[in-house]
Coordinates of C-alpha atoms in Angstrom, one line a residue:
L1 CA 14.3 33.8 -22.7
N2 CA 14.9 31.4 -25.5
D3 CA 12.0 29.2 -24.3
L4 CA 9.7 32.3 -24.3
R5 CA 10.8 33.2 -27.8
E6 CA 10.2 29.6 -29.0
Q7 CA 6.8 29.6 -27.2
A8 CA 5.8 32.9 -28.9
K9 CA 6.8 31.5 -32.4
L10 CA 4.7 28.4 -31.8
Q11 CA 1.7 30.4 -30.7
V12 CA 1.6 32.3 -34.0
S13 CA 2.5 29.4 -36.2
P14 CA -0.4 27.8 -38.1
K15 CA -1.8 24.8 -36.4
G16 CA -2.2 21.4 -38.0
P17 CA -5.5 20.0 -39.3
D18 CA -6.3 18.6 -35.8
Q19 CA -6.0 22.1 -34.3
K20 CA -3.8 20.8 -31.5
P21 CA -1.3 23.2 -30.1
N22 CA 2.2 23.3 -31.6
F23 CA 5.0 22.1 -29.3
I24 CA 8.6 21.1 -29.4
V25 CA 10.5 18.7 -27.2
K26 CA 13.3 20.2 -25.2
K27 CA 16.8 18.8 -25.1
I28 CA 17.0 16.0 -22.6
V29 CA 18.6 17.2 -19.4
E30 CA 19.2 14.8 -16.5
G31 CA 17.1 15.8 -13.4
K32 CA 14.6 17.8 -15.4
G33 CA 11.5 17.2 -17.5
L34 CA 10.9 13.6 -18.7
T35 CA 13.9 12.3 -16.7
I36 CA 12.2 13.0 -13.4
L37 CA 9.0 11.0 -14.3
P38 CA 8.9 7.9 -12.1
R39 CA 8.3 4.4 -13.3
T40 CA 4.5 3.7 -13.7
D41 CA 2.8 1.4 -11.3
Q42 CA -0.6 -0.4 -11.5
G43 CA -1.6 1.2 -8.2
D44 CA -0.9 4.8 -9.3
I45 CA -3.4 7.5 -8.2
W46 CA -4.2 10.8 -9.8
F47 CA -6.0 13.4 -7.7
D48 CA -7.3 17.0 -7.6
L49 CA -8.8 19.2 -4.9
E50 CA -11.6 21.8 -4.9
G51 CA -11.5 24.5 -2.2
V52 CA -13.1 27.8 -1.3
Q53 CA -12.0 30.5 1.1
D54 CA -14.2 31.9 3.8
T55 CA -14.0 35.6 3.2
V56 CA -15.1 36.3 6.8
L57 CA -12.8 33.9 8.7
G58 CA -10.1 33.9 6.1
S59 CA -9.8 30.1 6.3
Q60 CA -9.8 27.6 3.4
L61 CA -12.3 24.7 3.1
E62 CA -11.3 21.9 0.8
Y63 CA -14.8 20.8 0.0
L64 CA -14.0 18.0 -2.5
I65 CA -11.1 15.5 -2.8
G66 CA -11.3 13.6 -6.1
A67 CA -9.1 10.8 -7.2
C68 CA -8.7 8.4 -10.2
Y69 CA -7.2 4.9 -10.1
Q70 CA -7.1 2.1 -12.5
N71 CA -9.4 -0.9 -12.7
E72 CA -7.3 -4.1 -12.2
S73 CA -9.2 -6.0 -14.9
D74 CA -9.2 -3.6 -17.8
G75 CA -7.0 -0.6 -16.8
E76 CA -10.0 1.8 -17.1
S77 CA -10.0 4.8 -14.8
I78 CA -12.3 4.8 -11.8
Y79 CA -13.2 8.0 -10.1
K80 CA -13.8 8.4 -6.3
A81 CA -14.8 11.5 -4.4
W82 CA -14.8 12.7 -0.7
W83 CA -17.1 15.6 0.0
A84 CA -17.0 18.0 3.0
H85 CA -19.1 21.1 3.8
T86 CA -17.7 22.0 7.3
P87 CA -14.3 22.0 8.9
L88 CA -15.3 18.8 10.8
E89 CA -16.4 17.1 7.7
E90 CA -13.2 18.3 6.0
K91 CA -11.1 16.6 8.7
K92 CA -13.1 13.4 8.3
A93 CA -12.9 13.4 4.5
F94 CA -9.2 14.0 4.6
E95 CA -8.6 11.2 7.1
Q96 CA -10.7 8.8 4.9
W97 CA -8.7 9.8 1.8
V98 CA -5.4 9.3 3.5
E99 CA -6.5 5.9 4.9
W100 CA -7.7 4.9 1.4
V101 CA -4.3 5.8 -0.1
E102 CA -2.5 3.9 2.7
E103 CA -4.7 0.8 2.1
R104 CA -3.9 1.0 -1.6
R105 CA -0.2 1.4 -0.8
R106 CA -0.2 -1.9 1.1
Q107 CA -1.5 -3.5 -2.0
Y108 CA 0.8 -1.6 -4.4
P109 CA 3.9 -0.5 -2.6
G110 CA 5.4 1.2 -5.7
L111 CA 2.5 3.5 -6.4
R112 CA 2.8 7.3 -6.8
I113 CA 0.2 10.1 -6.4
Y114 CA 0.1 12.4 -9.4
H115 CA -1.3 15.9 -9.5
Y116 CA -0.8 19.1 -11.5
G117 CA 0.6 22.2 -9.8
N118 CA 1.8 22.8 -6.2
Y119 CA -1.6 23.5 -4.7
E120 CA -2.5 19.9 -3.9
K121 CA 0.8 19.2 -2.1
S122 CA 0.6 22.4 -0.1
A123 CA -3.1 21.7 0.8
I124 CA -2.3 18.2 2.1
R125 CA 0.4 19.5 4.3
R126 CA -1.9 22.3 5.6
L127 CA -4.8 19.9 6.2
S128 CA -2.7 17.5 8.3
Q129 CA -1.3 20.4 10.4
Q130 CA -4.6 22.3 10.7
H131 CA -6.5 19.3 11.9
S132 CA -3.6 17.7 13.8
T133 CA -4.3 14.4 12.0
K134 CA -2.2 12.0 9.8
E135 CA 0.8 14.2 10.3
M136 CA 3.4 11.5 10.4
I137 CA 1.9 9.8 7.3
V138 CA 1.8 13.0 5.3
D139 CA 5.4 13.8 6.4
Q140 CA 6.5 10.4 5.2
W141 CA 4.7 10.9 1.9
L142 CA 6.5 14.2 1.3
R143 CA 9.9 13.0 2.4
S144 CA 9.6 9.9 0.1
E145 CA 8.4 12.0 -2.8
L146 CA 5.2 9.9 -3.1
L147 CA 3.4 12.9 -4.6
V148 CA 4.5 13.8 -8.1
D149 CA 3.7 17.2 -9.6
L150 CA 3.4 16.8 -13.4
L151 CA 3.7 20.6 -14.0
P152 CA 7.5 20.7 -13.8
V153 CA 7.7 17.6 -15.9
V154 CA 5.7 19.3 -18.6
T155 CA 7.6 22.6 -18.5
G156 CA 10.9 20.8 -18.4
A157 CA 10.0 18.5 -21.3
I158 CA 8.3 20.7 -23.9
V159 CA 7.8 24.3 -25.2
L160 CA 4.1 24.7 -25.8
G161 CA 2.5 27.0 -28.3
E162 CA -0.1 28.3 -25.8
D163 CA -0.2 31.4 -23.5
S164 CA 0.2 29.4 -20.4
Y165 CA 1.0 25.9 -19.1
S166 CA -2.3 25.5 -17.2
L167 CA -3.9 22.0 -17.3
K168 CA -6.7 23.4 -19.5
K169 CA -4.1 24.6 -22.1
V170 CA -1.8 21.5 -21.9
E171 CA -4.7 19.1 -22.3
K172 CA -5.4 20.3 -25.8
L173 CA -2.5 18.1 -26.8
Y174 CA -4.4 14.9 -25.8
M175 CA -8.1 15.8 -25.2
D176 CA -10.7 17.1 -27.6
H177 CA -13.1 18.9 -25.3
R178 CA -14.7 18.8 -21.8
D179 CA -18.3 17.8 -21.2
A180 CA -18.9 19.2 -17.7
D181 CA -20.8 22.5 -17.4
V182 CA -18.2 23.8 -14.9
K183 CA -15.1 24.6 -16.9
T184 CA -12.6 26.3 -14.5
A185 CA -11.6 26.4 -10.9
G186 CA -13.3 29.8 -10.6
D187 CA -16.5 28.4 -12.0
S188 CA -16.3 25.6 -9.4
V189 CA -16.0 28.1 -6.5
V190 CA -19.0 30.1 -7.9
A191 CA -21.1 26.9 -8.2
Y192 CA -20.2 25.9 -4.6
R193 CA -21.0 29.3 -3.2
N194 CA -24.3 29.3 -5.1
W195 CA -25.1 25.9 -3.6
A196 CA -24.2 27.1 -0.1
A197 CA -26.5 30.1 -0.5
S198 CA -29.3 28.0 -1.9
G199 CA -30.6 26.9 1.5
E200 CA -30.2 23.2 0.8
P201 CA -29.7 21.2 4.0
N202 CA -26.0 20.6 5.0
I203 CA -26.1 16.8 5.1
P204 CA -22.8 15.2 6.2
G205 CA -21.2 13.3 3.3
Q206 CA -24.0 14.6 1.1
A207 CA -23.9 12.8 -2.3
P208 CA -23.7 15.2 -5.3
E209 CA -26.9 13.7 -6.9
A210 CA -28.8 15.5 -4.1
S211 CA -28.0 18.8 -5.8
P212 CA -27.5 19.6 -9.5
Q213 CA -24.9 22.2 -8.5
L214 CA -22.8 19.8 -6.5
Q215 CA -23.0 17.3 -9.4
T216 CA -21.6 19.8 -11.8
I217 CA -18.7 20.5 -9.5
E218 CA -18.0 16.8 -9.1
D219 CA -18.2 16.3 -12.9
Y220 CA -15.6 19.1 -13.2
N221 CA -13.3 17.5 -10.6
R222 CA -13.7 14.1 -12.3
E223 CA -12.6 15.6 -15.6
D224 CA -9.6 17.3 -14.0
C225 CA -8.6 13.9 -12.5
E226 CA -9.1 12.1 -15.8
S227 CA -7.2 14.8 -17.6
T228 CA -4.3 14.2 -15.2
V229 CA -4.4 10.5 -16.0
L230 CA -4.3 11.2 -19.7
L231 CA -1.5 13.8 -19.3
H232 CA 0.6 11.2 -17.4
Q233 CA 0.0 8.6 -20.2
W234 CA 1.0 11.2 -22.8
L235 CA 4.2 12.0 -21.0
V236 CA 5.1 8.4 -20.5
N237 CA 4.6 7.8 -24.3
L238 CA 6.7 10.9 -25.1
K239 CA 9.4 9.5 -22.8
K240 CA 9.4 6.3 -24.7
E241 CA 9.6 8.2 -28.0
Q242 CA 12.7 10.0 -26.8
G243 CA 14.4 6.7 -26.1
L244 CA 14.4 7.2 -22.3
P245 CA 14.2 4.1 -20.0
E246 CA 10.9 3.6 -18.3

């Protein structure tokens, strides 16, 4: 209740000249917020999924897996995508993504996979079970806490002067604006449904440049991944400012 009161006060308080949201840092509590943020690693991965539900069959198709990782030479973020338009392609894309992560883990044993919200973790578990593939690897990932959800880190670390803690709201702290035409997850689903109804051929592994609609979705996913990278960096800097060990 106290956090909600503080959040309400921050929402109605005048913003600074940069128009960034007001926020306050919560009292440091072991096991919460910034204290649960793992040590950074050069091999770290930041990822995001785009999915759509089949209203007839009631099944979920994860049609895009996107991930960012750092360039070894200059530390710049590189984006990589795996597309799928059918359940069979979804299985293949998922397997390719898991194998890519495992290959990177062999190079960087200390890496973590960062995401925002519980959807990605639940989807990975569901995909491995649904397609009966990579189950032992995914189970090991989950048991070893390889996947790190940044949402509880944020909510445990700060009180934010916004009406929610969605990534789009939180990123106002460290990003100016988005460039992609697709702005929300709902927009992404609409764009994908429009593409599916457009009559364009369903080419396995189809590159987004073959369709402007697919390209806008990939641009949106890339910005979500890049935003997660920047959020992680922002939290790491905040952790240093609070005098916590890396």
